[in-house]
PDB file of C-alpha atoms in Angstrom:
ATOM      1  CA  UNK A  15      27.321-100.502-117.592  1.00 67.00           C
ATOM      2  CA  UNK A  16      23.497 -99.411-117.262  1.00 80.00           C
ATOM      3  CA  UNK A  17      21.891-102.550-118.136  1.00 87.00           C
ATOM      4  CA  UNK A  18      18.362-101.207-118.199  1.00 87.00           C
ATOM      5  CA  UNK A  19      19.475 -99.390-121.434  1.00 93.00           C
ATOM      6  CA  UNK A  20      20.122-103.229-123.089  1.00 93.00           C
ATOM      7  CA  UNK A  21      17.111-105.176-121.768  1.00 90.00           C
ATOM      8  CA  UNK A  22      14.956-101.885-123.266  1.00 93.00           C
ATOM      9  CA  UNK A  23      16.543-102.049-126.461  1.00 95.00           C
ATOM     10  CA  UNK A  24      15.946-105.866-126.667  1.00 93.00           C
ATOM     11  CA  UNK A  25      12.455-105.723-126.228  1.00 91.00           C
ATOM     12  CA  UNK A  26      12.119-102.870-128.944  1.00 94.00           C
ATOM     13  CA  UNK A  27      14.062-104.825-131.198  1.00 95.00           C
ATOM     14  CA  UNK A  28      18.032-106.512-132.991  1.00 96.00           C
ATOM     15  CA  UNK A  29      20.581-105.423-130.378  1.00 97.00           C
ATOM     16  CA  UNK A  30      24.267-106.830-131.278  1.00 97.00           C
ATOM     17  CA  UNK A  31      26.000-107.732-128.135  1.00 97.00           C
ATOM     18  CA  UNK A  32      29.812-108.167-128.311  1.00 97.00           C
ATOM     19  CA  UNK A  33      31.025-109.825-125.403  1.00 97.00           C
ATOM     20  CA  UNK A  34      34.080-112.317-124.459  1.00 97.00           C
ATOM     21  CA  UNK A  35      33.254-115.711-123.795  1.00 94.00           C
ATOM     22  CA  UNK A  36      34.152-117.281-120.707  1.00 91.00           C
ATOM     23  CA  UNK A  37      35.010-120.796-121.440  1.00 91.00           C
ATOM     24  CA  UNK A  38      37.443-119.647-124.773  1.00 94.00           C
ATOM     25  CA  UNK A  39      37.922-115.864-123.914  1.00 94.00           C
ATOM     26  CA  UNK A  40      37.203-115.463-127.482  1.00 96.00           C
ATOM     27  CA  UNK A  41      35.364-112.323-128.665  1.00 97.00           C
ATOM     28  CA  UNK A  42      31.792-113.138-129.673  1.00 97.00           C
ATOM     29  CA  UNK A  43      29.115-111.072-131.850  1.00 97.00           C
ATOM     30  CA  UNK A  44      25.635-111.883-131.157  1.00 97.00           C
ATOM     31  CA  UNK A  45      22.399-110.346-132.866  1.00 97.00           C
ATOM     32  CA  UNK A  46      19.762-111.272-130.162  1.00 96.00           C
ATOM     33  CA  UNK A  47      16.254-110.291-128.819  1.00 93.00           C
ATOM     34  CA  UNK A  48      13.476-110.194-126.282  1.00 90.00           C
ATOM     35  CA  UNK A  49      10.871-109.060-128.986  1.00 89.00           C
ATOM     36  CA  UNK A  50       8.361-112.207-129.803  1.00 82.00           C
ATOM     37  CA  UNK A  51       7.671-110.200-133.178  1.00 83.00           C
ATOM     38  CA  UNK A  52      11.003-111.087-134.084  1.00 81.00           C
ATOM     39  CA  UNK A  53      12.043-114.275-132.558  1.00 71.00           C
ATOM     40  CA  UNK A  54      10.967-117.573-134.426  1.00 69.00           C
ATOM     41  CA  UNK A  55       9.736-118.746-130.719  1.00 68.00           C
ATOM     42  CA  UNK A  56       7.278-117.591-128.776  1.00 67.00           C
ATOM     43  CA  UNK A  57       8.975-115.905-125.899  1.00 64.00           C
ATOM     44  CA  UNK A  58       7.290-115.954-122.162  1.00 65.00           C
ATOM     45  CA  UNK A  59       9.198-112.680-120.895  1.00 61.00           C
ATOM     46  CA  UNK A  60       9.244-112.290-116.944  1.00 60.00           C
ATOM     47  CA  UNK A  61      10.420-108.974-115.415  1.00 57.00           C
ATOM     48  CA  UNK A  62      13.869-110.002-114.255  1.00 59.00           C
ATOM     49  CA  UNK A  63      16.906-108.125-112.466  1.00 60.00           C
ATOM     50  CA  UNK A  64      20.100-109.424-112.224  1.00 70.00           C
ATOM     51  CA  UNK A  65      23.458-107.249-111.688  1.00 77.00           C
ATOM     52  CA  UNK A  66      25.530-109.888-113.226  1.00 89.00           C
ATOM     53  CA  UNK A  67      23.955-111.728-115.783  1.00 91.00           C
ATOM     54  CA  UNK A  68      21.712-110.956-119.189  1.00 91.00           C
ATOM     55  CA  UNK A  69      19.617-113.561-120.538  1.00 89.00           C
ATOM     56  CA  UNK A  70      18.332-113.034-124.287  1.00 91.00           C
ATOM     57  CA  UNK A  71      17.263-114.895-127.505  1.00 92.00           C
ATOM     58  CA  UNK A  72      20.506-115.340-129.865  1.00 94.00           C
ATOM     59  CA  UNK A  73      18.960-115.344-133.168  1.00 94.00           C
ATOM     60  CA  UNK A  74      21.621-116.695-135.263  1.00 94.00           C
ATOM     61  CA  UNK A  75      21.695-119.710-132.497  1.00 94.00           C
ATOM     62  CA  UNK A  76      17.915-119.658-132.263  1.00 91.00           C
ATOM     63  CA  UNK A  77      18.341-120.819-128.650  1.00 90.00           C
ATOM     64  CA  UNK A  78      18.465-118.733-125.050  1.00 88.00           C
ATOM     65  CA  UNK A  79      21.913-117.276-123.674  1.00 91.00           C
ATOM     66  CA  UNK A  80      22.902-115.667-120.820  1.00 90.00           C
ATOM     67  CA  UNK A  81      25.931-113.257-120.610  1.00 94.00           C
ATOM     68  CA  UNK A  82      28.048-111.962-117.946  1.00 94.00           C
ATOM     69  CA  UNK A  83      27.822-108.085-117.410  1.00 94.00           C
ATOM     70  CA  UNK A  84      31.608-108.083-117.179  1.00 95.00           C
ATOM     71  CA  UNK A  85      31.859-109.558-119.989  1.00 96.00           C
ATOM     72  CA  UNK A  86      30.055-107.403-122.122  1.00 96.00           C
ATOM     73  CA  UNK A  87      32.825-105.401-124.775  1.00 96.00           C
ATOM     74  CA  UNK A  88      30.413-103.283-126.408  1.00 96.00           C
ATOM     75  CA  UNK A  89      26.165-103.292-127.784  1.00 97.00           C
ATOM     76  CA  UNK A  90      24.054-101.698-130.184  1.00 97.00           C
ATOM     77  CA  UNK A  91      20.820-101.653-131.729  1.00 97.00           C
ATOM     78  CA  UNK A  92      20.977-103.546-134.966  1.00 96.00           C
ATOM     79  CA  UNK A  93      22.306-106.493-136.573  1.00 95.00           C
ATOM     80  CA  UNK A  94      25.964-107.063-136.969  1.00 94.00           C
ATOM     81  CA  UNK A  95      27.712-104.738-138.950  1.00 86.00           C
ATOM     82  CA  UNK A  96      29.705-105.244-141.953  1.00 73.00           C
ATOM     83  CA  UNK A  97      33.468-105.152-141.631  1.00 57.00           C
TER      84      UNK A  97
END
């Protein structure tokens, strides 16, 4: 997985990350950001590289989380979409 492609698309904007959790292995949807137009807290956004982990504003938590590469099922720009 290219994760340039994500961080980009988080700092344009909504990206929906679906990803399995590690503690529950539960499948979890996540609208989150690294756009400060967007977020409801001012973000201080460093230039970061990691192979394993993603760090990004969840909005429906309104706190940080970080996410395991591996873990990641599937993203795309946008809030959640209907089922």
């Amino acid at each position: 997985m290219e994760t340039k492609k994500i961080v980009d698309a988080l700092k344009k904007g909504v990206v929906t990350v679906v990803f399995e959790k590690l503690d529950t292995g539960e499948t979890r949807i996540m609208p989150c950001t690294l756009n400060n137009d967007i977020s409801e807290t001012e973000m201080i956004i460093k230039e970061y590289s990691s192979p394993d982990t993603l760090i990004m504003w969840a909005l429906d938590k309104k706190a940080w989380r970080d996410v395991r590469v591996s873990t990641i099922i599937d993203w795309y720009e946008g809030y959640p979409k209907e089922k």
